[in-house]
Amino acid sequence: MDAENLVVIGSGPAGVSAVRAYREAGGAGEVRLLSADADPPYERPPLSKEFLRGEAGLSPIDEDFAKIHDVTVTLDDPVTELGEDRVRTASGAVHGFTTCLLATGAEPVRPGIPGADHRDVRTLRSAADSRALRAAASGVRSAIVVGAGFIGCEAAVSLSRLGLQVTVVCPDDVPQEKRLGRDAGRFLLRWLKAEGVSVLRGTKLLAVEGGHRIRTDLVPVLDAGVVVLATGVRPRTELAEAAGIALEQGRIRTDEHLRTSRPGVLAAGDVALAYNPAAGRALAVEHWGEGLAMGEVAGRTAAGQDAAWAEVPGFWSVIGDRVLKYAAWGDGFDRAHPRPRDDGGFTVWYERDGRTVGVLTHEADEDYERGQDLVRRGAPVPAS
Ligand SMILES: Cc1cc2nc3c(=O)[nH]c(=O)nc-3n(C[C@H](O)[C@H](O)[C@H](O)COP(=O)(O)OP(=O)(O)OC[C@H]3O[C@@H](n4cnc5c(N)ncnc54)[C@H](O)[C@@H]3O)c2cc1C
């Protein structure tokens, strides 16, 4: 194929933002976006929040996306093979490319225990998953959410607000203890309880029976109308792996321009382990904003610009009405410094080797904003 053209695999924020940036940077080749998802590109964060509660419909990432950016979008047809200069989809279509972007995101992991793969056991990634969970929740009185990460906490509160009696199975003593530390976990625990959610702390799931009953190491048997697994995700690297593209830590390794080990193939978003020059190392990030940011860099790279991903990753989570903002390199800390405020807000500063590596805030936007700068500069944790 002689003429420049771009094939983007995946219709999440990384794929959509790459197309937009490619055009904005003057990319004039034919653009094709191929997705396994049946719904046109939509915002994923509401799927555990207002969309799950039935308070809002699907929000498109970009209205009139295909028309504005002159892109051919094919939905519901996963790419099954990545060749040297062409891709093949499940329906048998073959598309040549001069540049290809892998923006395939991640998929929920079901723990390797008996019964976790039962068809009534729900996971939450796509709009279809969220619709199915809402439908399952509409006819029952109780739910079990396994996992207390952001998606588990958000979904638990949404289900509770739908009128279900919700129990969260939390593997740590408090939610997200390993990722955010004990103090942040206590805030999350308080919020879940305030929303009427019960939390089984330090509890390990052993089995799911018949899709609606769980066994744990602490509570022998617990029944519920619906069981949701919010037990983490696995990056969708299978196309890259089969094509011999370099992986690291289970993700596609890229440089700061989002280029993989294969010339002409880029990767962005949850599936990538991208080098971040501001951090001085490669980072694995699973945030909406980073999908957009990395996609933008990939799109500009595809258009021939010299763009680099050098942002401090940031994440917002909305648990009921409470907003948490987190900016961090996200790959560990030695000490957490909690700073509760009299007005109910709080900040937790994260430190490693004497440098600020992250900040978590609730109703403390000024700390979130200065935190991003302190993390970028590797400055010490502020005294107040
Ligand atoms: C319920 C939920 C709530 C969330 N809430 C927040 C939040 O509040 N804040 C936040 O920062 N982040 C949130 N996230 C995380 C955020 O949505 C992800 O980090 C982000 O979507 C990653 O973007 P991505 O483009 O890399 O991948 P994705 O958004 O996962 O998109 C991947 C795309 O690739 C497609 N695909 C996969 N394999 C193939 C294939 N072989 N062929 C063709 N297409 C393929 C998929 O169908 C999908 O369209 C949430 C995630 C979920 C699931």
Short mmCIF file of C-alpha atoms and ligand atoms in Angstrom, two decimals:
data_model
loop_
_atom_site.label_atom_id
_atom_site.label_comp_id
_atom_site.label_asym_id
_atom_site.label_seq_id
_atom_site.Cartn_x
_atom_site.Cartn_y
_atom_site.Cartn_z
CA MET A 1 0.00 0.00 0.00
CA ASP A 2 1.50 3.35 -1.06
CA ALA A 3 -0.84 6.06 0.30
CA GLU A 4 -0.52 6.86 4.01
CA ASN A 5 -3.42 5.50 6.02
CA LEU A 6 -4.21 4.87 9.68
CA VAL A 7 -6.01 1.91 11.20
CA VAL A 8 -7.07 2.34 14.84
CA ILE A 9 -8.13 -0.75 16.79
CA GLY A 10 -10.45 0.13 19.69
CA SER A 11 -13.15 2.77 20.21
CA GLY A 12 -12.30 3.85 23.77
CA PRO A 13 -10.78 7.23 24.67
CA ALA A 14 -7.32 6.28 23.34
CA GLY A 15 -8.63 5.26 19.90
CA VAL A 16 -11.04 8.17 19.51
CA SER A 17 -8.63 10.80 20.75
CA ALA A 18 -5.91 9.45 18.42
CA VAL A 19 -8.18 9.92 15.39
CA ARG A 20 -9.08 13.44 16.50
CA ALA A 21 -5.43 14.40 17.12
CA TYR A 22 -4.28 12.84 13.83
CA ARG A 23 -6.70 15.04 11.90
CA GLU A 24 -5.96 18.13 14.01
CA ALA A 25 -2.23 17.62 13.35
CA GLY A 26 -2.90 17.63 9.61
CA GLY A 27 -2.97 13.85 9.03
CA ALA A 28 -4.60 13.51 5.63
CA GLY A 29 -4.57 9.74 5.07
CA GLU A 30 -7.62 7.51 5.10
CA VAL A 31 -8.62 6.65 8.69
CA ARG A 32 -10.43 3.51 9.78
CA LEU A 33 -11.52 2.76 13.35
CA LEU A 34 -12.32 -0.88 14.09
CA SER A 35 -14.04 -1.92 17.29
CA ALA A 36 -15.23 -5.08 18.97
CA ASP A 37 -17.86 -2.99 20.77
CA ALA A 38 -21.36 -2.84 19.26
CA ASP A 39 -22.08 0.67 20.62
CA PRO A 40 -20.67 3.81 18.95
CA PRO A 41 -17.80 5.36 21.02
CA TYR A 42 -19.10 6.30 24.48
CA GLU A 43 -17.88 7.48 27.88
CA ARG A 44 -17.01 4.52 30.09
CA PRO A 45 -16.89 6.17 33.58
CA PRO A 46 -20.72 6.59 33.88
CA LEU A 47 -21.19 2.81 33.45
CA SER A 48 -20.66 2.26 37.19
CA LYS A 49 -22.39 5.53 38.11
CA GLU A 50 -25.35 7.37 36.54
CA PHE A 51 -25.73 5.05 33.53
CA LEU A 52 -25.89 1.99 35.81
CA ARG A 53 -28.50 3.73 37.96
CA GLY A 54 -30.58 4.52 34.87
CA GLU A 55 -30.26 8.27 35.47
CA ALA A 56 -28.55 8.99 32.14
CA GLY A 57 -28.19 7.46 28.71
CA LEU A 58 -24.88 6.64 27.03
CA SER A 59 -22.75 9.77 26.49
CA PRO A 60 -20.93 9.77 23.16
CA ILE A 61 -17.20 10.57 23.43
CA ASP A 62 -17.53 12.89 20.47
CA GLU A 63 -20.80 13.85 18.73
CA ASP A 64 -20.68 13.24 14.98
CA PHE A 65 -17.20 11.82 15.45
CA ALA A 66 -17.06 9.88 12.17
CA LYS A 67 -18.32 12.77 10.06
CA ILE A 68 -16.24 15.53 11.64
CA HIS A 69 -13.00 13.57 11.41
CA ASP A 70 -13.73 11.77 8.17
CA VAL A 71 -13.22 8.32 9.64
CA THR A 72 -14.80 5.02 8.67
CA VAL A 73 -16.04 3.33 11.86
CA THR A 74 -16.77 -0.40 11.96
CA LEU A 75 -18.39 -1.74 15.13
CA ASP A 76 -18.99 -5.24 16.50
CA ASP A 77 -16.22 -6.81 14.43
CA PRO A 78 -13.09 -7.59 16.50
CA VAL A 79 -9.70 -7.62 14.86
CA THR A 80 -8.37 -11.17 15.04
CA GLU A 81 -4.99 -10.81 13.40
CA LEU A 82 -2.33 -8.12 13.08
CA GLY A 83 -0.01 -8.70 10.12
CA GLU A 84 3.01 -6.72 8.82
CA ASP A 85 0.87 -4.15 7.01
CA ARG A 86 -2.73 -5.34 7.33
CA VAL A 87 -5.30 -6.46 9.87
CA ARG A 88 -7.99 -9.08 9.58
CA THR A 89 -11.31 -8.98 11.46
CA ALA A 90 -13.65 -11.72 12.69
CA SER A 91 -15.99 -11.12 9.73
CA GLY A 92 -13.09 -11.79 7.34
CA ALA A 93 -12.49 -8.15 6.28
CA VAL A 94 -8.86 -7.23 5.58
CA HIS A 95 -7.58 -3.65 5.87
CA GLY A 96 -4.08 -2.53 4.90
CA PHE A 97 -2.29 0.17 6.90
CA THR A 98 0.84 2.27 6.93
CA THR A 99 0.29 3.08 10.63
CA CYS A 100 -1.75 1.03 13.10
CA LEU A 101 -2.72 2.00 16.65
CA LEU A 102 -3.48 -0.70 19.20
CA ALA A 103 -5.97 0.87 21.61
CA THR A 104 -7.62 -2.34 22.76
CA GLY A 105 -7.86 -1.41 26.45
CA ALA A 106 -8.41 -4.08 29.06
CA GLU A 107 -11.00 -6.68 30.01
CA PRO A 108 -12.27 -7.83 33.42
CA VAL A 109 -10.49 -10.76 35.01
CA ARG A 110 -12.56 -13.45 36.67
CA PRO A 111 -10.64 -15.07 39.53
CA GLY A 112 -9.61 -18.68 38.92
CA ILE A 113 -12.00 -20.16 41.49
CA PRO A 114 -14.93 -22.55 41.01
CA GLY A 115 -18.07 -20.93 39.60
CA ALA A 116 -16.58 -17.52 38.72
CA ASP A 117 -17.36 -18.07 35.04
CA HIS A 118 -21.08 -18.83 35.60
CA ARG A 119 -23.14 -16.88 33.04
CA ASP A 120 -25.20 -15.10 35.75
CA VAL A 121 -22.07 -13.71 37.42
CA ARG A 122 -21.59 -10.15 36.16
CA THR A 123 -18.52 -8.10 35.31
CA LEU A 124 -18.46 -4.44 34.32
CA ARG A 125 -16.52 -3.01 31.40
CA SER A 126 -18.79 -2.21 28.45
CA ALA A 127 -22.14 -0.51 28.00
CA ALA A 128 -23.62 -3.96 27.33
CA ASP A 129 -22.24 -5.16 30.72
CA SER A 130 -23.75 -2.18 32.51
CA ARG A 131 -27.16 -2.68 30.86
CA ALA A 132 -27.07 -6.38 31.77
CA LEU A 133 -26.19 -5.59 35.39
CA ARG A 134 -28.98 -3.00 35.65
CA ALA A 135 -31.46 -5.52 34.22
CA ALA A 136 -30.28 -8.23 36.65
CA ALA A 137 -30.51 -5.78 39.56
CA SER A 138 -34.03 -4.70 38.70
CA GLY A 139 -35.64 -7.98 39.72
CA VAL A 140 -33.75 -8.71 42.95
CA ARG A 141 -33.27 -7.36 46.46
CA SER A 142 -29.58 -7.92 47.15
CA ALA A 143 -26.17 -7.84 45.48
CA ILE A 144 -22.65 -8.98 46.28
CA VAL A 145 -19.81 -6.96 44.80
CA VAL A 146 -16.48 -8.77 44.94
CA GLY A 147 -13.57 -6.32 45.01
CA ALA A 148 -13.29 -2.85 46.53
CA GLY A 149 -11.33 -0.96 43.89
CA PHE A 150 -12.82 2.19 42.39
CA ILE A 151 -15.20 0.30 40.09
CA GLY A 152 -16.31 -2.03 42.91
CA CYS A 153 -16.96 0.90 45.30
CA GLU A 154 -18.79 2.94 42.65
CA ALA A 155 -20.95 0.02 41.51
CA ALA A 156 -21.76 -0.98 45.11
CA VAL A 157 -23.02 2.52 45.93
CA SER A 158 -25.01 2.70 42.67
CA LEU A 159 -26.68 -0.64 43.37
CA SER A 160 -27.43 0.45 46.93
CA ARG A 161 -29.04 3.62 45.57
CA LEU A 162 -31.17 1.42 43.32
CA GLY A 163 -32.59 -0.04 46.54
CA LEU A 164 -30.55 -3.26 46.79
CA GLN A 165 -28.98 -4.57 50.00
CA VAL A 166 -25.33 -4.57 48.93
CA THR A 167 -22.37 -6.46 50.42
CA VAL A 168 -18.82 -5.76 49.26
CA VAL A 169 -16.22 -8.51 49.63
CA CYS A 170 -13.04 -6.57 50.34
CA PRO A 171 -9.77 -8.54 50.20
CA ASP A 172 -7.86 -6.01 52.35
CA ASP A 173 -8.79 -4.76 55.82
CA VAL A 174 -10.01 -1.51 54.22
CA PRO A 175 -10.79 -0.76 50.56
CA GLN A 176 -7.73 -0.18 48.37
CA GLU A 177 -5.34 -0.50 51.30
CA LYS A 178 -2.48 -1.68 49.07
CA ARG A 179 -2.95 0.96 46.40
CA LEU A 180 -3.88 4.03 48.49
CA GLY A 181 -2.87 3.15 52.06
CA ARG A 182 -4.78 2.62 55.27
CA ASP A 183 -5.98 6.16 55.87
CA ALA A 184 -7.49 6.59 52.42
CA GLY A 185 -9.08 3.15 52.79
CA ARG A 186 -10.77 4.23 56.03
CA PHE A 187 -12.39 7.19 54.27
CA LEU A 188 -13.69 4.87 51.55
CA LEU A 189 -14.99 2.42 54.14
CA ARG A 190 -16.87 5.22 55.92
CA TRP A 191 -18.46 6.35 52.65
CA LEU A 192 -19.59 2.84 51.75
CA LYS A 193 -21.17 2.42 55.19
CA ALA A 194 -22.84 5.84 54.96
CA GLU A 195 -24.45 4.63 51.71
CA GLY A 196 -25.83 1.54 53.48
CA VAL A 197 -23.29 -0.86 51.92
CA SER A 198 -22.00 -3.70 54.15
CA VAL A 199 -18.32 -4.53 53.82
CA LEU A 200 -16.76 -7.92 54.57
CA ARG A 201 -13.23 -6.80 55.41
CA GLY A 202 -10.11 -8.90 54.88
CA THR A 203 -12.22 -11.54 53.18
CA LYS A 204 -11.22 -13.90 50.40
CA LEU A 205 -13.66 -15.26 47.84
CA LEU A 206 -13.37 -19.05 47.57
CA ALA A 207 -16.16 -20.04 45.17
CA VAL A 208 -19.37 -18.93 43.49
CA GLU A 209 -22.20 -21.45 43.44
CA GLY A 210 -25.03 -21.41 40.92
CA GLY A 211 -24.16 -17.83 39.97
CA HIS A 212 -25.88 -16.37 43.07
CA ARG A 213 -24.16 -17.71 46.18
CA ILE A 214 -20.58 -17.18 47.33
CA ARG A 215 -18.27 -18.96 49.73
CA THR A 216 -15.53 -16.98 51.47
CA ASP A 217 -12.88 -17.80 54.05
CA LEU A 218 -14.72 -15.76 56.74
CA VAL A 219 -18.43 -16.06 55.94
CA PRO A 220 -19.14 -19.62 54.82
CA VAL A 221 -22.16 -18.93 52.57
CA LEU A 222 -23.79 -15.74 51.35
CA ASP A 223 -26.71 -15.58 48.91
CA ALA A 224 -27.64 -12.64 46.70
CA GLY A 225 -29.82 -11.81 43.73
CA VAL A 226 -26.80 -10.78 41.73
CA VAL A 227 -23.04 -11.28 42.07
CA VAL A 228 -20.67 -8.77 40.44
CA LEU A 229 -16.94 -9.42 40.09
CA ALA A 230 -14.91 -6.21 40.24
CA THR A 231 -11.66 -8.09 40.59
CA GLY A 232 -9.38 -6.21 38.24
CA VAL A 233 -8.62 -6.16 34.54
CA ARG A 234 -6.21 -7.73 32.10
CA PRO A 235 -4.77 -5.62 29.25
CA ARG A 236 -5.89 -6.93 25.84
CA THR A 237 -2.48 -7.67 24.40
CA GLU A 238 -3.28 -10.80 22.39
CA LEU A 239 -2.96 -9.16 18.94
CA ALA A 240 0.43 -7.66 19.81
CA GLU A 241 1.64 -10.86 21.41
CA ALA A 242 0.75 -12.99 18.39
CA ALA A 243 2.47 -10.43 16.13
CA GLY A 244 5.71 -10.68 18.16
CA ILE A 245 5.55 -7.09 19.47
CA ALA A 246 7.48 -6.55 22.72
CA LEU A 247 5.48 -6.75 25.95
CA GLU A 248 6.57 -5.84 29.46
CA GLN A 249 4.63 -6.36 32.72
CA GLY A 250 1.78 -7.81 30.62
CA ARG A 251 1.36 -4.65 28.53
CA ILE A 252 2.62 -3.38 25.18
CA ARG A 253 5.90 -1.54 25.79
CA THR A 254 6.15 1.84 24.06
CA ASP A 255 8.45 4.85 24.05
CA GLU A 256 7.16 8.33 24.97
CA HIS A 257 5.85 8.78 21.41
CA LEU A 258 3.73 5.63 21.91
CA ARG A 259 5.75 3.67 19.34
CA THR A 260 5.97 -0.09 19.94
CA SER A 261 8.88 -2.35 19.02
CA ARG A 262 7.33 -2.76 15.53
CA PRO A 263 7.81 0.21 13.13
CA GLY A 264 4.45 1.62 12.08
CA VAL A 265 2.59 0.15 15.06
CA LEU A 266 1.65 2.36 18.04
CA ALA A 267 -0.13 1.52 21.32
CA ALA A 268 -1.99 3.76 23.78
CA GLY A 269 -4.28 3.65 26.82
CA ASP A 270 -4.77 0.81 29.30
CA VAL A 271 -3.03 -1.70 27.01
CA ALA A 272 0.26 0.24 26.94
CA LEU A 273 3.23 0.40 29.28
CA ALA A 274 4.48 3.76 28.03
CA TYR A 275 7.72 5.52 28.88
CA ASN A 276 7.00 8.82 30.61
CA PRO A 277 10.03 11.15 30.48
CA ALA A 278 8.76 13.29 33.40
CA ALA A 279 8.67 10.16 35.58
CA GLY A 280 11.89 8.78 34.08
CA ARG A 281 10.31 5.33 33.73
CA ALA A 282 7.55 3.43 31.97
CA LEU A 283 4.13 3.55 33.64
CA ALA A 284 1.03 1.36 33.57
CA VAL A 285 -2.06 3.55 33.90
CA GLU A 286 -5.75 2.71 33.77
CA HIS A 287 -7.43 6.12 33.71
CA TRP A 288 -9.88 7.72 31.32
CA GLY A 289 -7.87 10.98 31.09
CA GLU A 290 -4.67 9.10 30.28
CA GLY A 291 -6.49 7.19 27.53
CA LEU A 292 -7.32 10.57 26.01
CA ALA A 293 -3.81 11.98 26.61
CA MET A 294 -1.93 8.97 25.26
CA GLY A 295 -4.32 8.73 22.30
CA GLU A 296 -3.60 12.33 21.47
CA VAL A 297 0.14 11.72 21.47
CA ALA A 298 -0.30 8.59 19.32
CA GLY A 299 -2.44 10.50 16.82
CA ARG A 300 0.11 13.30 16.54
CA THR A 301 2.93 10.77 16.19
CA ALA A 302 0.98 9.06 13.41
CA ALA A 303 0.68 12.45 11.67
CA GLY A 304 4.46 12.91 11.85
CA GLN A 305 4.63 15.37 14.75
CA ASP A 306 7.16 15.12 17.59
CA ALA A 307 4.74 14.57 20.50
CA ALA A 308 5.54 12.91 23.84
CA TRP A 309 3.43 11.61 26.76
CA ALA A 310 4.87 13.36 29.82
CA GLU A 311 1.84 14.04 32.01
CA VAL A 312 1.28 13.14 35.65
CA PRO A 313 -1.56 10.58 35.44
CA GLY A 314 -4.79 11.72 37.06
CA PHE A 315 -8.00 9.92 38.00
CA TRP A 316 -11.37 11.07 39.32
CA SER A 317 -13.75 8.68 40.98
CA VAL A 318 -17.34 9.50 41.97
CA ILE A 319 -18.67 7.32 44.76
CA GLY A 320 -22.32 8.28 45.10
CA ASP A 321 -21.94 12.08 45.23
CA ARG A 322 -18.44 12.11 46.71
CA VAL A 323 -15.64 12.98 44.33
CA LEU A 324 -12.10 11.70 44.81
CA LYS A 325 -9.25 13.08 42.75
CA TYR A 326 -5.96 11.22 42.47
CA ALA A 327 -2.79 12.28 40.67
CA ALA A 328 0.20 9.97 40.96
CA TRP A 329 2.83 8.03 39.10
CA GLY A 330 0.88 5.12 40.58
CA ASP A 331 3.73 2.66 41.02
CA GLY A 332 4.15 2.68 44.77
CA PHE A 333 5.00 4.84 47.80
CA ASP A 334 6.89 4.43 51.11
CA ARG A 335 4.77 6.72 53.28
CA ALA A 336 1.29 8.21 53.19
CA HIS A 337 0.63 11.55 54.94
CA PRO A 338 -3.11 11.95 55.67
CA ARG A 339 -4.39 15.51 56.21
CA PRO A 340 -8.05 15.47 57.19
CA ARG A 341 -9.82 18.85 57.17
CA ASP A 342 -12.47 20.19 59.52
CA ASP A 343 -14.97 20.62 56.65
CA GLY A 344 -15.00 16.87 55.83
CA GLY A 345 -12.54 17.16 52.97
CA PHE A 346 -9.11 15.52 53.08
CA THR A 347 -5.80 15.16 51.30
CA VAL A 348 -3.41 12.23 51.42
CA TRP A 349 0.12 12.94 50.21
CA TYR A 350 2.24 10.00 49.01
CA GLU A 351 6.02 10.02 49.37
CA ARG A 352 8.82 7.85 48.03
CA ASP A 353 12.54 8.43 48.65
CA GLY A 354 11.76 11.92 49.99
CA ARG A 355 9.77 12.97 46.91
CA THR A 356 6.05 13.51 46.38
CA VAL A 357 4.81 10.70 44.12
CA GLY A 358 1.07 11.18 44.48
CA VAL A 359 -1.84 13.05 45.99
CA LEU A 360 -5.41 11.95 46.75
CA THR A 361 -7.99 14.61 47.56
CA HIS A 362 -11.64 15.00 48.47
CA GLU A 363 -12.96 18.57 48.36
CA ALA A 364 -9.42 19.94 48.35
CA ASP A 365 -8.90 21.00 44.75
CA GLU A 366 -6.04 23.34 45.54
CA ASP A 367 -4.03 20.37 46.86
CA TYR A 368 -4.92 18.30 43.78
CA GLU A 369 -3.69 21.08 41.51
CA ARG A 370 -0.46 21.87 43.35
CA GLY A 371 0.02 18.11 43.89
CA GLN A 372 0.35 17.49 40.15
CA ASP A 373 3.13 20.06 40.02
CA LEU A 374 4.91 18.63 43.11
CA VAL A 375 4.76 15.12 41.65
CA ARG A 376 6.09 16.31 38.29
CA ARG A 377 9.03 18.09 39.98
CA GLY A 378 9.67 15.33 42.52
CA ALA A 379 9.43 17.95 45.29
CA PRO A 380 9.17 17.03 48.98
CA VAL A 381 5.72 16.52 50.53
CA PRO A 382 4.44 19.95 51.70
CA ALA A 383 4.41 20.66 55.43
CA SER A 384 0.75 21.75 55.36
C1 LIG B 1 -17.24 0.93 34.79
C2 LIG B 1 -15.99 1.74 34.63
C3 LIG B 1 -15.87 2.98 35.26
C4 LIG B 1 -14.71 3.73 35.13
N1 LIG B 1 -14.62 4.94 35.75
C5 LIG B 1 -13.51 5.69 35.60
C6 LIG B 1 -13.42 6.99 36.20
O1 LIG B 1 -14.35 7.44 36.89
N2 LIG B 1 -12.29 7.71 36.00
C7 LIG B 1 -11.25 7.23 35.24
O2 LIG B 1 -10.23 7.93 35.08
N3 LIG B 1 -11.30 6.01 34.67
C8 LIG B 1 -12.40 5.23 34.83
N4 LIG B 1 -12.46 4.00 34.24
C9 LIG B 1 -11.29 3.50 33.50
C10 LIG B 1 -11.31 4.02 32.07
O3 LIG B 1 -12.58 3.86 31.50
C11 LIG B 1 -10.26 3.29 31.25
O4 LIG B 1 -8.99 3.56 31.81
C12 LIG B 1 -10.29 3.75 29.80
O5 LIG B 1 -11.52 3.45 29.19
C13 LIG B 1 -9.16 3.10 28.99
O6 LIG B 1 -9.25 3.55 27.69
P1 LIG B 1 -8.68 2.72 26.44
O7 LIG B 1 -9.04 3.51 25.23
O8 LIG B 1 -7.28 2.35 26.69
O9 LIG B 1 -9.49 1.34 26.45
P2 LIG B 1 -11.05 1.02 26.48
O10 LIG B 1 -11.85 2.18 26.89
O11 LIG B 1 -11.18 -0.25 27.24
O12 LIG B 1 -11.39 0.73 24.97
C14 LIG B 1 -10.85 -0.39 24.31
C15 LIG B 1 -11.59 -0.59 23.03
O13 LIG B 1 -10.97 -1.61 22.27
C16 LIG B 1 -11.96 -2.49 21.74
N5 LIG B 1 -11.28 -3.77 21.44
C17 LIG B 1 -10.66 -4.62 22.29
N6 LIG B 1 -10.13 -5.66 21.60
C18 LIG B 1 -10.41 -5.43 20.29
C19 LIG B 1 -10.14 -6.13 19.08
N7 LIG B 1 -9.45 -7.28 19.07
N8 LIG B 1 -10.59 -5.62 17.93
C20 LIG B 1 -11.30 -4.45 17.90
N9 LIG B 1 -11.58 -3.75 19.02
C21 LIG B 1 -11.13 -4.23 20.19
C22 LIG B 1 -13.00 -2.53 22.84
O14 LIG B 1 -14.23 -3.00 22.33
C23 LIG B 1 -13.04 -1.05 23.21
O15 LIG B 1 -13.81 -0.32 22.28
C24 LIG B 1 -13.62 3.23 34.36
C25 LIG B 1 -13.73 1.98 33.74
C26 LIG B 1 -14.89 1.24 33.86
C27 LIG B 1 -15.00 -0.10 33.18
#
